Amino acid sequence: MWPQHSNIWRMGRLLQLLILALILLICIYLLFVCQFNQCLLNVSPSNHLKYNHTSFTSCSGINGTFTPTNDSLISKEEWESLLKELQWSLPPVVLLSTDEATNPTKCSFSVVNPNSNHTIGGFIDVILIARDTKNRIKTYGGDFFQAKLFNSELKASTYGAVTDHFNGTYTARLALLWPGPAKVSIRLVHSSEAVQVLCRQREQDPDKVYFQGYFEEGGKQETVMCNAQRSPRLVGNDAQCCCEYREPVTGETWFCRRPSSLPCHALTYHSMGGYQAVLSKVEMTLLKSSMNIIVPGDDSAIDVQQQDTEIRSQTKCRPGFHTSVPAGFYFQDHWTSLVCDSKSFPSAKLISGCLKDKQILMMGDSTLRQWFDYLEETVPTLKRLNLHTSSKSGPFEAVDTQSNTRIIWRAHGIPIRTSKTPWADLHYIASEVEGMAGGAHSVVVFTIWAHFTTYPLAMYAHRLVVIRRAVASLLRRSPTTLVVIKSANTGYKDVYGSDWLSWQLDMALREIFRDLPVVLIDVWQMTSCHYSPDNIHPPSVVIQNEVDLFLSFVCPQ
């Protein structure tokens, strides 16, 4: 009897172990599904993908680096409103094969009523169907499409909004703004599956880009890793962490591993360190395989008839306007704004006259430095001073003694991917604005986005509200000061700076500054619809139009 009872006991024990193993496998699978579907956030309904669906998952704040309760500059209600504004639909299922991802070569679009009578001021509607590699219509949305109407011969184009219907179909509405033929172009910038990768990477790996801090004192030198957060890869085994630097005006913090033989105050230089994103083969394939490809579809021309009414705004350019869709259009490579009565400044004399008696502070990245370079190259009397500073991060200063004009450009402060540059030259936007007297002769221009695409949304939102506080204070004490924000522009296409990531940040910026009397120069639309190849640094013809629109607010008469 004993051997028989022993066998029964062994079988029962084996069955228990099998059941426990099965439960463990189910738990691991559910955990994987949860992690894979955690991302879901983005893009304002007003300017790119419009939404009528309320079932979203948020990918912000996953790593706990920020909540409204520990940030006094943004309320819980404001943070929740921002998340709602930035919602983005991502795949509701685990991707088993890249063949299930949206394939732009299998997608198609058609124009509704292409042969109808069309006149300037009207609209056309486009139906877009997304399919995977096996030519199956997608059952969910979240693909990042961009649409435009264009005429290559006329060098004419305009941006169009896209609406996601969350079932594999999308619609686009495009304004008819010039006489003659016009064609539709739609491109898939990223599939919804690729956006899911970008979303997760943004929130969970802030060390994809790292920086270096150079410590010097008493003839000794050390170089260590630095970054904006106390992340696991920065802290390491905690033996060398960390020197913390808190900016006294803004409260912004920066962290460097502690040097082995030098004090924290010996930090002298800053530079870009490197790129170290950790991606699986599937993730890399998703990001590269369907990126920025034109969707096949109806390529017939829409014949647009002339009308007597001129399509342009008659409203004087002034702060406080909200950007419309479209915000304007190109015709013969000239941008006409639909937001306000924009002007052209084709000569150095006109530009110099507009800038007379102006003191202009520009702070941002290299896309705003292009404005400084354009003005310096176009106006011969505007001379740059040799400040012996970094050729990439500045600061730069140019003066025109004939028109009493002074223009300063400097980097927006850390984090910034730049060559080795003095730590003391990297000032925060908010700190500079807090130190300004302002007034009718003062102009502040800033842009801040390209160097924040690798960080969680919450960190960027905190930086924005710090700047907002400084701008609001400036406008209270000097309400005649002109404050101009240059939006993000297209050009990035990888995990370190995808257009989807840039668009997320740009929508957050628009939302956070929405109620202040500032100017937003919408260069997103200007770069998205232009015929020039995608480049984070747009060509001179685009920069000229951006600067002309900026000057239209400086000199609205």
PDB file of N, CA and C in Angstrom, residues 4 15 22 54 90 113 128 167 185 200 213 286 334 411 433 443 543 550:
ATOM      1  N   GLN A   4       2.068   2.491  -3.418  1.00  0.00           N
ATOM      2  CA  GLN A   4       0.952   3.041  -4.220  1.00  0.00           C
ATOM      3  C   GLN A   4       0.597   4.449  -3.740  1.00  0.00           C
ATOM      4  N   LEU A  15       1.204  17.460 -10.495  1.00  0.00           N
ATOM      5  CA  LEU A  15       0.074  18.228 -11.029  1.00  0.00           C
ATOM      6  C   LEU A  15       0.057  19.641 -10.460  1.00  0.00           C
ATOM      7  N   LEU A  22       1.758  26.908 -15.151  1.00  0.00           N
ATOM      8  CA  LEU A  22       0.785  27.491 -16.083  1.00  0.00           C
ATOM      9  C   LEU A  22       0.357  28.880 -15.617  1.00  0.00           C
ATOM     10  N   THR A  54     -12.926  58.148 -27.186  1.00  0.00           N
ATOM     11  CA  THR A  54     -12.505  58.498 -25.839  1.00  0.00           C
ATOM     12  C   THR A  54     -11.739  57.386 -25.140  1.00  0.00           C
ATOM     13  N   LEU A  90      -3.223  54.014 -29.912  1.00  0.00           N
ATOM     14  CA  LEU A  90      -2.183  53.069 -30.287  1.00  0.00           C
ATOM     15  C   LEU A  90      -2.767  51.656 -30.387  1.00  0.00           C
ATOM     16  N   ASN A 113     -15.537  63.389 -54.939  1.00  0.00           N
ATOM     17  CA  ASN A 113     -16.018  64.307 -55.980  1.00  0.00           C
ATOM     18  C   ASN A 113     -14.889  65.104 -56.643  1.00  0.00           C
ATOM     19  N   LEU A 128      -8.873  57.938 -46.791  1.00  0.00           N
ATOM     20  CA  LEU A 128      -7.622  57.188 -46.713  1.00  0.00           C
ATOM     21  C   LEU A 128      -7.878  55.859 -46.017  1.00  0.00           C
ATOM     22  N   ASN A 167     -10.635  52.829 -37.103  1.00  0.00           N
ATOM     23  CA  ASN A 167     -11.027  51.542 -37.687  1.00  0.00           C
ATOM     24  C   ASN A 167     -10.224  51.247 -38.955  1.00  0.00           C
ATOM     25  N   SER A 185      -1.235  64.916 -51.777  1.00  0.00           N
ATOM     26  CA  SER A 185      -0.132  64.048 -51.377  1.00  0.00           C
ATOM     27  C   SER A 185      -0.322  63.667 -49.916  1.00  0.00           C
ATOM     28  N   ARG A 200       6.734  54.467 -25.940  1.00  0.00           N
ATOM     29  CA  ARG A 200       7.303  53.718 -24.824  1.00  0.00           C
ATOM     30  C   ARG A 200       8.755  54.139 -24.564  1.00  0.00           C
ATOM     31  N   GLY A 213      30.145  65.873 -18.791  1.00  0.00           N
ATOM     32  CA  GLY A 213      30.570  67.034 -18.018  1.00  0.00           C
ATOM     33  C   GLY A 213      32.072  66.985 -17.821  1.00  0.00           C
ATOM     34  N   LEU A 286      10.244  48.219 -37.257  1.00  0.00           N
ATOM     35  CA  LEU A 286       9.039  49.046 -37.286  1.00  0.00           C
ATOM     36  C   LEU A 286       9.374  50.510 -37.529  1.00  0.00           C
ATOM     37  N   HIS A 334       6.202  81.800 -52.023  1.00  0.00           N
ATOM     38  CA  HIS A 334       5.920  82.858 -51.046  1.00  0.00           C
ATOM     39  C   HIS A 334       4.780  82.406 -50.147  1.00  0.00           C
ATOM     40  N   ALA A 411      21.900  79.484 -27.010  1.00  0.00           N
ATOM     41  CA  ALA A 411      21.238  78.194 -26.823  1.00  0.00           C
ATOM     42  C   ALA A 411      20.295  78.263 -25.634  1.00  0.00           C
ATOM     43  N   VAL A 433      14.840  85.617 -19.293  1.00  0.00           N
ATOM     44  CA  VAL A 433      13.621  86.435 -19.360  1.00  0.00           C
ATOM     45  C   VAL A 433      13.365  87.131 -18.031  1.00  0.00           C
ATOM     46  N   VAL A 443      12.148  92.611 -27.919  1.00  0.00           N
ATOM     47  CA  VAL A 443      11.508  91.448 -28.547  1.00  0.00           C
ATOM     48  C   VAL A 443      12.198  90.195 -28.012  1.00  0.00           C
ATOM     49  N   ILE A 543      13.248  79.525 -44.560  1.00  0.00           N
ATOM     50  CA  ILE A 543      13.689  80.419 -43.485  1.00  0.00           C
ATOM     51  C   ILE A 543      13.293  81.863 -43.791  1.00  0.00           C
ATOM     52  N   PHE A 550       7.682  86.538 -38.997  1.00  0.00           N
ATOM     53  CA  PHE A 550       8.119  87.098 -37.714  1.00  0.00           C
ATOM     54  C   PHE A 550       8.174  88.622 -37.765  1.00  0.00           C
TER      55      PHE A 550
END
